[in-house]
PDB file of C-alpha atoms in Angstrom:
ATOM      1  CA  UNK A1462      29.877 145.815  82.270  1.00 34.00           C
ATOM      2  CA  UNK A1463      32.116 146.471  85.227  1.00 40.00           C
ATOM      3  CA  UNK A1464      30.075 144.233  87.492  1.00 45.00           C
ATOM      4  CA  UNK A1465      30.840 141.275  85.222  1.00 55.00           C
ATOM      5  CA  UNK A1466      34.352 141.214  86.654  1.00 74.00           C
ATOM      6  CA  UNK A1467      33.131 140.963  90.228  1.00 86.00           C
ATOM      7  CA  UNK A1468      32.368 137.766  92.106  1.00 93.00           C
ATOM      8  CA  UNK A1469      28.637 137.810  92.862  1.00 92.00           C
ATOM      9  CA  UNK A1470      27.171 136.996  96.236  1.00 94.00           C
ATOM     10  CA  UNK A1471      26.447 133.318  96.726  1.00 96.00           C
ATOM     11  CA  UNK A1472      22.826 132.356  96.045  1.00 95.00           C
ATOM     12  CA  UNK A1473      20.749 131.266  99.028  1.00 95.00           C
ATOM     13  CA  UNK A1474      20.807 127.628  97.932  1.00 96.00           C
ATOM     14  CA  UNK A1475      24.583 127.573  98.359  1.00 97.00           C
ATOM     15  CA  UNK A1476      24.118 127.632 102.137  1.00 96.00           C
ATOM     16  CA  UNK A1477      21.988 124.498 101.824  1.00 95.00           C
ATOM     17  CA  UNK A1478      24.582 122.686  99.724  1.00 97.00           C
ATOM     18  CA  UNK A1479      27.735 123.806 101.547  1.00 98.00           C
ATOM     19  CA  UNK A1480      27.038 123.244 105.234  1.00 96.00           C
ATOM     20  CA  UNK A1481      29.198 123.474 108.335  1.00 96.00           C
ATOM     21  CA  UNK A1482      32.927 123.836 107.615  1.00 96.00           C
ATOM     22  CA  UNK A1483      32.228 123.479 103.898  1.00 98.00           C
ATOM     23  CA  UNK A1484      30.679 126.953 103.734  1.00 98.00           C
ATOM     24  CA  UNK A1485      33.761 129.102 104.485  1.00 98.00           C
ATOM     25  CA  UNK A1486      35.857 126.790 102.306  1.00 98.00           C
ATOM     26  CA  UNK A1487      33.450 127.185  99.401  1.00 98.00           C
ATOM     27  CA  UNK A1488      33.569 130.957  99.795  1.00 98.00           C
ATOM     28  CA  UNK A1489      37.365 130.929  99.900  1.00 98.00           C
ATOM     29  CA  UNK A1490      37.558 128.677  96.837  1.00 98.00           C
ATOM     30  CA  UNK A1491      35.220 131.000  94.930  1.00 98.00           C
ATOM     31  CA  UNK A1492      37.635 133.863  95.682  1.00 97.00           C
ATOM     32  CA  UNK A1493      40.600 131.777  94.531  1.00 98.00           C
ATOM     33  CA  UNK A1494      38.876 130.929  91.255  1.00 98.00           C
ATOM     34  CA  UNK A1495      37.834 134.528  90.630  1.00 97.00           C
ATOM     35  CA  UNK A1496      41.287 135.863  91.547  1.00 96.00           C
ATOM     36  CA  UNK A1497      44.377 133.704  90.906  1.00 96.00           C
ATOM     37  CA  UNK A1498      42.340 131.230  88.834  1.00 97.00           C
ATOM     38  CA  UNK A1499      41.447 133.915  86.301  1.00 96.00           C
ATOM     39  CA  UNK A1500      44.830 135.675  86.417  1.00 95.00           C
ATOM     40  CA  UNK A1501      46.604 132.383  85.622  1.00 94.00           C
ATOM     41  CA  UNK A1502      44.201 131.469  82.839  1.00 95.00           C
ATOM     42  CA  UNK A1503      42.532 128.515  84.519  1.00 94.00           C
ATOM     43  CA  UNK A1504      39.152 130.169  84.251  1.00 94.00           C
ATOM     44  CA  UNK A1505      37.999 132.810  81.796  1.00 93.00           C
ATOM     45  CA  UNK A1506      37.068 136.253  83.152  1.00 94.00           C
ATOM     46  CA  UNK A1507      33.567 135.891  81.725  1.00 94.00           C
ATOM     47  CA  UNK A1508      33.031 132.975  84.098  1.00 94.00           C
ATOM     48  CA  UNK A1509      33.368 135.118  87.238  1.00 95.00           C
ATOM     49  CA  UNK A1510      29.657 135.998  87.446  1.00 95.00           C
ATOM     50  CA  UNK A1511      28.829 132.298  87.011  1.00 94.00           C
ATOM     51  CA  UNK A1512      31.278 130.830  89.510  1.00 97.00           C
ATOM     52  CA  UNK A1513      28.602 129.913  92.029  1.00 97.00           C
ATOM     53  CA  UNK A1514      25.845 128.686  89.713  1.00 93.00           C
ATOM     54  CA  UNK A1515      27.754 127.134  86.834  1.00 92.00           C
ATOM     55  CA  UNK A1516      30.818 125.887  88.651  1.00 96.00           C
ATOM     56  CA  UNK A1517      30.634 125.454  92.428  1.00 98.00           C
ATOM     57  CA  UNK A1518      27.012 124.375  92.794  1.00 98.00           C
ATOM     58  CA  UNK A1519      26.987 122.405  89.552  1.00 96.00           C
ATOM     59  CA  UNK A1520      29.983 120.421  90.772  1.00 97.00           C
ATOM     60  CA  UNK A1521      28.815 120.081  94.370  1.00 98.00           C
ATOM     61  CA  UNK A1522      25.644 118.221  93.431  1.00 98.00           C
ATOM     62  CA  UNK A1523      27.750 115.462  91.858  1.00 98.00           C
ATOM     63  CA  UNK A1524      28.370 114.399  95.468  1.00 98.00           C
ATOM     64  CA  UNK A1525      24.875 112.892  95.437  1.00 97.00           C
ATOM     65  CA  UNK A1526      26.255 110.086  93.246  1.00 98.00           C
ATOM     66  CA  UNK A1527      29.498 109.478  95.188  1.00 98.00           C
ATOM     67  CA  UNK A1528      29.423 106.563  97.668  1.00 97.00           C
ATOM     68  CA  UNK A1529      30.317 107.178 101.290  1.00 97.00           C
ATOM     69  CA  UNK A1530      34.013 106.897 102.112  1.00 97.00           C
ATOM     70  CA  UNK A1531      35.050 106.535  98.479  1.00 98.00           C
ATOM     71  CA  UNK A1532      38.524 107.164  97.073  1.00 98.00           C
ATOM     72  CA  UNK A1533      37.962 109.399  94.043  1.00 98.00           C
ATOM     73  CA  UNK A1534      40.291 110.415  91.248  1.00 98.00           C
ATOM     74  CA  UNK A1535      39.444 113.630  89.401  1.00 98.00           C
ATOM     75  CA  UNK A1536      40.814 113.162  85.892  1.00 98.00           C
ATOM     76  CA  UNK A1537      42.133 116.320  84.241  1.00 96.00           C
ATOM     77  CA  UNK A1538      41.275 118.311  87.332  1.00 97.00           C
ATOM     78  CA  UNK A1539      42.199 121.691  85.824  1.00 96.00           C
ATOM     79  CA  UNK A1540      41.034 124.358  88.259  1.00 97.00           C
ATOM     80  CA  UNK A1541      39.737 121.744  90.696  1.00 98.00           C
ATOM     81  CA  UNK A1542      36.301 121.303  89.158  1.00 97.00           C
ATOM     82  CA  UNK A1543      34.746 119.086  90.334  1.00 98.00           C
ATOM     83  CA  UNK A1544      37.530 117.559  92.478  1.00 98.00           C
ATOM     84  CA  UNK A1545      38.137 120.329  95.010  1.00 98.00           C
ATOM     85  CA  UNK A1546      34.432 121.083  95.281  1.00 98.00           C
ATOM     86  CA  UNK A1547      33.687 117.425  96.028  1.00 98.00           C
ATOM     87  CA  UNK A1548      36.440 117.380  98.644  1.00 98.00           C
ATOM     88  CA  UNK A1549      34.909 120.450 100.280  1.00 98.00           C
ATOM     89  CA  UNK A1550      31.353 119.163 100.409  1.00 98.00           C
ATOM     90  CA  UNK A1551      32.297 115.538 101.203  1.00 98.00           C
ATOM     91  CA  UNK A1552      35.108 115.350 103.787  1.00 98.00           C
ATOM     92  CA  UNK A1553      34.498 111.588 104.044  1.00 98.00           C
ATOM     93  CA  UNK A1554      35.792 111.162 100.470  1.00 98.00           C
ATOM     94  CA  UNK A1555      39.514 110.956  99.663  1.00 98.00           C
ATOM     95  CA  UNK A1556      40.239 112.893  96.491  1.00 98.00           C
ATOM     96  CA  UNK A1557      43.195 112.611  94.129  1.00 98.00           C
ATOM     97  CA  UNK A1558      43.446 115.552  91.743  1.00 98.00           C
ATOM     98  CA  UNK A1559      45.121 114.234  88.594  1.00 98.00           C
ATOM     99  CA  UNK A1560      46.399 116.916  86.238  1.00 97.00           C
ATOM    100  CA  UNK A1561      49.323 116.877  83.750  1.00 96.00           C
ATOM    101  CA  UNK A1562      50.063 120.617  83.506  1.00 97.00           C
ATOM    102  CA  UNK A1563      52.451 122.186  86.014  1.00 97.00           C
ATOM    103  CA  UNK A1564      50.747 125.583  86.245  1.00 95.00           C
ATOM    104  CA  UNK A1565      47.490 123.850  87.093  1.00 97.00           C
ATOM    105  CA  UNK A1566      48.956 121.471  89.673  1.00 98.00           C
ATOM    106  CA  UNK A1567      50.677 124.466  91.266  1.00 98.00           C
ATOM    107  CA  UNK A1568      47.325 126.243  91.574  1.00 98.00           C
ATOM    108  CA  UNK A1569      45.653 123.101  92.876  1.00 98.00           C
ATOM    109  CA  UNK A1570      48.340 122.620  95.518  1.00 98.00           C
ATOM    110  CA  UNK A1571      47.941 126.205  96.682  1.00 98.00           C
ATOM    111  CA  UNK A1572      44.177 125.772  96.927  1.00 98.00           C
ATOM    112  CA  UNK A1573      44.512 122.569  98.938  1.00 98.00           C
ATOM    113  CA  UNK A1574      46.920 124.279 101.329  1.00 98.00           C
ATOM    114  CA  UNK A1575      44.896 127.469 101.746  1.00 98.00           C
ATOM    115  CA  UNK A1576      41.608 125.617 102.187  1.00 98.00           C
ATOM    116  CA  UNK A1577      43.234 123.132 104.605  1.00 98.00           C
ATOM    117  CA  UNK A1578      41.834 120.138 102.752  1.00 98.00           C
ATOM    118  CA  UNK A1579      43.384 117.150 104.475  1.00 98.00           C
ATOM    119  CA  UNK A1580      41.455 114.684 102.295  1.00 98.00           C
ATOM    120  CA  UNK A1581      43.110 115.778  99.030  1.00 98.00           C
ATOM    121  CA  UNK A1582      46.332 114.947  97.209  1.00 98.00           C
ATOM    122  CA  UNK A1583      47.553 116.539  93.975  1.00 98.00           C
ATOM    123  CA  UNK A1584      49.256 114.308  91.416  1.00 98.00           C
ATOM    124  CA  UNK A1585      50.875 115.686  88.292  1.00 97.00           C
ATOM    125  CA  UNK A1586      50.448 113.189  85.487  1.00 96.00           C
ATOM    126  CA  UNK A1587      48.094 111.521  83.044  1.00 95.00           C
ATOM    127  CA  UNK A1588      45.582 108.787  83.720  1.00 96.00           C
ATOM    128  CA  UNK A1589      47.477 106.219  81.660  1.00 93.00           C
ATOM    129  CA  UNK A1590      50.596 106.858  83.756  1.00 94.00           C
ATOM    130  CA  UNK A1591      48.698 106.070  86.951  1.00 94.00           C
ATOM    131  CA  UNK A1592      47.096 102.881  85.620  1.00 92.00           C
ATOM    132  CA  UNK A1593      48.414  99.794  87.394  1.00 89.00           C
ATOM    133  CA  UNK A1594      49.753 101.869  90.294  1.00 93.00           C
ATOM    134  CA  UNK A1595      46.530 102.931  92.032  1.00 94.00           C
ATOM    135  CA  UNK A1596      42.929 101.759  92.026  1.00 96.00           C
ATOM    136  CA  UNK A1597      39.960 103.983  92.832  1.00 98.00           C
ATOM    137  CA  UNK A1598      36.295 103.658  93.715  1.00 98.00           C
ATOM    138  CA  UNK A1599      35.206 106.634  91.616  1.00 98.00           C
ATOM    139  CA  UNK A1600      36.616 108.614  88.702  1.00 98.00           C
ATOM    140  CA  UNK A1601      35.164 112.050  88.003  1.00 98.00           C
ATOM    141  CA  UNK A1602      35.658 114.229  84.931  1.00 96.00           C
ATOM    142  CA  UNK A1603      34.262 117.510  83.696  1.00 94.00           C
ATOM    143  CA  UNK A1604      34.760 118.947  80.201  1.00 82.00           C
ATOM    144  CA  UNK A1605      37.900 116.862  79.675  1.00 86.00           C
ATOM    145  CA  UNK A1606      37.181 114.660  76.657  1.00 88.00           C
ATOM    146  CA  UNK A1607      34.457 112.730  74.803  1.00 89.00           C
ATOM    147  CA  UNK A1608      33.157 109.652  76.586  1.00 93.00           C
ATOM    148  CA  UNK A1609      35.077 107.163  74.452  1.00 91.00           C
ATOM    149  CA  UNK A1610      38.389 108.668  75.542  1.00 92.00           C
ATOM    150  CA  UNK A1611      37.250 109.020  79.136  1.00 94.00           C
ATOM    151  CA  UNK A1612      36.548 105.294  79.182  1.00 95.00           C
ATOM    152  CA  UNK A1613      40.082 104.541  77.987  1.00 94.00           C
ATOM    153  CA  UNK A1614      41.553 106.734  80.717  1.00 95.00           C
ATOM    154  CA  UNK A1615      39.246 105.842  83.597  1.00 96.00           C
ATOM    155  CA  UNK A1616      38.458 102.135  83.327  1.00 96.00           C
ATOM    156  CA  UNK A1617      42.060 101.012  84.085  1.00 95.00           C
ATOM    157  CA  UNK A1618      41.929 103.136  87.255  1.00 97.00           C
ATOM    158  CA  UNK A1619      38.727 101.662  88.679  1.00 97.00           C
ATOM    159  CA  UNK A1620      38.197  98.590  90.809  1.00 96.00           C
ATOM    160  CA  UNK A1621      35.466  96.147  89.802  1.00 95.00           C
ATOM    161  CA  UNK A1622      32.231  97.916  90.635  1.00 96.00           C
ATOM    162  CA  UNK A1623      33.920 101.313  90.604  1.00 97.00           C
ATOM    163  CA  UNK A1624      32.191 104.187  88.857  1.00 97.00           C
ATOM    164  CA  UNK A1625      33.044 106.764  86.236  1.00 98.00           C
ATOM    165  CA  UNK A1626      30.981 109.902  86.844  1.00 98.00           C
ATOM    166  CA  UNK A1627      31.341 112.064  83.749  1.00 96.00           C
ATOM    167  CA  UNK A1628      29.683 115.481  83.864  1.00 95.00           C
ATOM    168  CA  UNK A1629      27.995 115.986  80.516  1.00 91.00           C
ATOM    169  CA  UNK A1630      25.531 118.446  79.097  1.00 82.00           C
ATOM    170  CA  UNK A1631      22.729 118.153  76.592  1.00 82.00           C
ATOM    171  CA  UNK A1632      24.725 115.751  74.394  1.00 85.00           C
ATOM    172  CA  UNK A1633      25.120 113.154  77.166  1.00 91.00           C
ATOM    173  CA  UNK A1634      22.736 110.633  75.610  1.00 92.00           C
ATOM    174  CA  UNK A1635      24.365 111.061  72.204  1.00 92.00           C
ATOM    175  CA  UNK A1636      27.836 110.434  73.658  1.00 91.00           C
ATOM    176  CA  UNK A1637      26.584 107.381  75.514  1.00 93.00           C
ATOM    177  CA  UNK A1638      25.187 105.899  72.307  1.00 92.00           C
ATOM    178  CA  UNK A1639      28.359 106.737  70.373  1.00 91.00           C
ATOM    179  CA  UNK A1640      30.509 104.921  72.935  1.00 92.00           C
ATOM    180  CA  UNK A1641      28.562 101.637  72.722  1.00 92.00           C
ATOM    181  CA  UNK A1642      31.469  99.724  71.172  1.00 91.00           C
ATOM    182  CA  UNK A1643      33.940 100.915  73.797  1.00 91.00           C
ATOM    183  CA  UNK A1644      31.496 100.091  76.588  1.00 93.00           C
ATOM    184  CA  UNK A1645      31.220  96.528  75.302  1.00 91.00           C
ATOM    185  CA  UNK A1646      34.968  96.172  74.923  1.00 92.00           C
ATOM    186  CA  UNK A1647      35.535  97.182  78.541  1.00 92.00           C
ATOM    187  CA  UNK A1648      32.888  94.782  79.785  1.00 92.00           C
ATOM    188  CA  UNK A1649      31.180  97.398  81.919  1.00 95.00           C
ATOM    189  CA  UNK A1650      28.370  96.341  84.221  1.00 95.00           C
ATOM    190  CA  UNK A1651      26.079  99.285  83.520  1.00 95.00           C
ATOM    191  CA  UNK A1652      26.136 102.603  81.686  1.00 96.00           C
ATOM    192  CA  UNK A1653      23.371 105.130  82.249  1.00 96.00           C
ATOM    193  CA  UNK A1654      22.409 108.772  82.521  1.00 96.00           C
ATOM    194  CA  UNK A1655      21.904 110.108  86.037  1.00 95.00           C
ATOM    195  CA  UNK A1656      20.382 113.437  87.017  1.00 95.00           C
ATOM    196  CA  UNK A1657      21.591 115.163  90.194  1.00 96.00           C
ATOM    197  CA  UNK A1658      20.883 118.483  91.848  1.00 96.00           C
ATOM    198  CA  UNK A1659      17.130 118.726  91.362  1.00 95.00           C
ATOM    199  CA  UNK A1660      15.906 121.762  93.258  1.00 93.00           C
ATOM    200  CA  UNK A1661      19.481 122.979  93.747  1.00 94.00           C
ATOM    201  CA  UNK A1662      20.729 123.816  90.258  1.00 94.00           C
ATOM    202  CA  UNK A1663      18.739 124.787  87.182  1.00 92.00           C
ATOM    203  CA  UNK A1664      18.887 122.832  85.015  1.00 91.00           C
ATOM    204  CA  UNK A1665      19.860 119.772  87.076  1.00 93.00           C
ATOM    205  CA  UNK A1666      23.268 118.313  86.256  1.00 94.00           C
ATOM    206  CA  UNK A1667      23.496 115.299  83.953  1.00 94.00           C
ATOM    207  CA  UNK A1668      26.072 112.591  84.596  1.00 96.00           C
ATOM    208  CA  UNK A1669      27.065 109.595  82.572  1.00 96.00           C
ATOM    209  CA  UNK A1670      27.625 106.879  85.167  1.00 97.00           C
ATOM    210  CA  UNK A1671      29.575 103.824  84.037  1.00 97.00           C
ATOM    211  CA  UNK A1672      30.138 100.945  86.455  1.00 97.00           C
ATOM    212  CA  UNK A1673      33.322  98.980  85.768  1.00 96.00           C
ATOM    213  CA  UNK A1674      32.933  95.241  85.279  1.00 91.00           C
ATOM    214  CA  UNK A1675      36.605  94.381  85.509  1.00 70.00           C
ATOM    215  CA  UNK A1676      39.949  96.120  85.550  1.00 51.00           C
ATOM    216  CA  UNK A1677      41.408  96.112  82.011  1.00 48.00           C
ATOM    217  CA  UNK A1678      45.118  96.182  81.347  1.00 45.00           C
ATOM    218  CA  UNK A1679      46.658  99.666  81.155  1.00 45.00           C
ATOM    219  CA  UNK A1680      46.489 101.373  77.771  1.00 44.00           C
ATOM    220  CA  UNK A1681      49.228 100.280  75.402  1.00 40.00           C
ATOM    221  CA  UNK A1682      51.865 102.908  74.666  1.00 39.00           C
ATOM    222  CA  UNK A1683      50.913 103.119  70.999  1.00 38.00           C
ATOM    223  CA  UNK A1684      47.264 103.929  71.721  1.00 39.00           C
ATOM    224  CA  UNK A1685      47.808 106.953  73.915  1.00 42.00           C
ATOM    225  CA  UNK A1686      46.400 110.229  72.713  1.00 40.00           C
ATOM    226  CA  UNK A1687      47.380 113.650  73.841  1.00 40.00           C
ATOM    227  CA  UNK A1688      44.417 115.757  74.793  1.00 40.00           C
ATOM    228  CA  UNK A1689      44.279 119.434  73.979  1.00 37.00           C
ATOM    229  CA  UNK A1690      43.715 121.487  77.108  1.00 37.00           C
TER     230      UNK A1690
END
C-alpha cells in the first residue's frame, strides 16, 4: 500500500516519553530514519510505518534502566538505535556511538549535527579496538549479536559495577541461560531480565542486564570474530 511508505503520525504516548526539547528532536530523527536512513539502507522501507512504535519508543524506554549522568557506549550503533534515542531522551547521559562501518558512522554524524546533540560522539571502530582505551558506565546493544558475543565485546569496556543493557525479544531468557558459562568466566555480579516501558510500549521491552564484577583483559587477537551486519 502507498501509505506504507509514509511516516505515520507519532502516537499520543510519544509526547509523554519525549518531553521538552526531546520532542522536536525525536520528530526530526524519525524523519531522518524514514528518509536518508532508508535510502542508504540503514533501515528497511517496511519499517517506516513502525518507526515510532517499534524503534523510537521501544528504544526510549531503555532510559528507565540507565543511571543518571552515566557515560554510555552503544555497541554496533547502526542507525542510532538505541544510542541516539537515548541521547535525545536523556541529555544528562553522555553517549558514544560505536560503529565499524563508514556509511553508518557518516549517517550517525549527520544525525548528531542536525539534531544538535552535544552529549554524543561518534566513533568508528569495533568494541575490541576500544577496550583498554575507554571505560564506560553502561553498554547498550540492540539486534547486534547473541548474548555470549555481546559479553565478550562489552565486559572489557565496563567499569566494575557497570551494566550491559542488551535489548532482547522473546528469546531473552533462553539466551541468558545459554550464556551461563561466559557469565561465570567474566565474574559478573548479576545477570537478569528487566522489563521496561510498561504502559508506554506494547509489549514492554525486555532487557538482559548484566552487571560487571571486574574489568577483564581485552579480547586476545586470535579470539576476535567478525560480525555480519
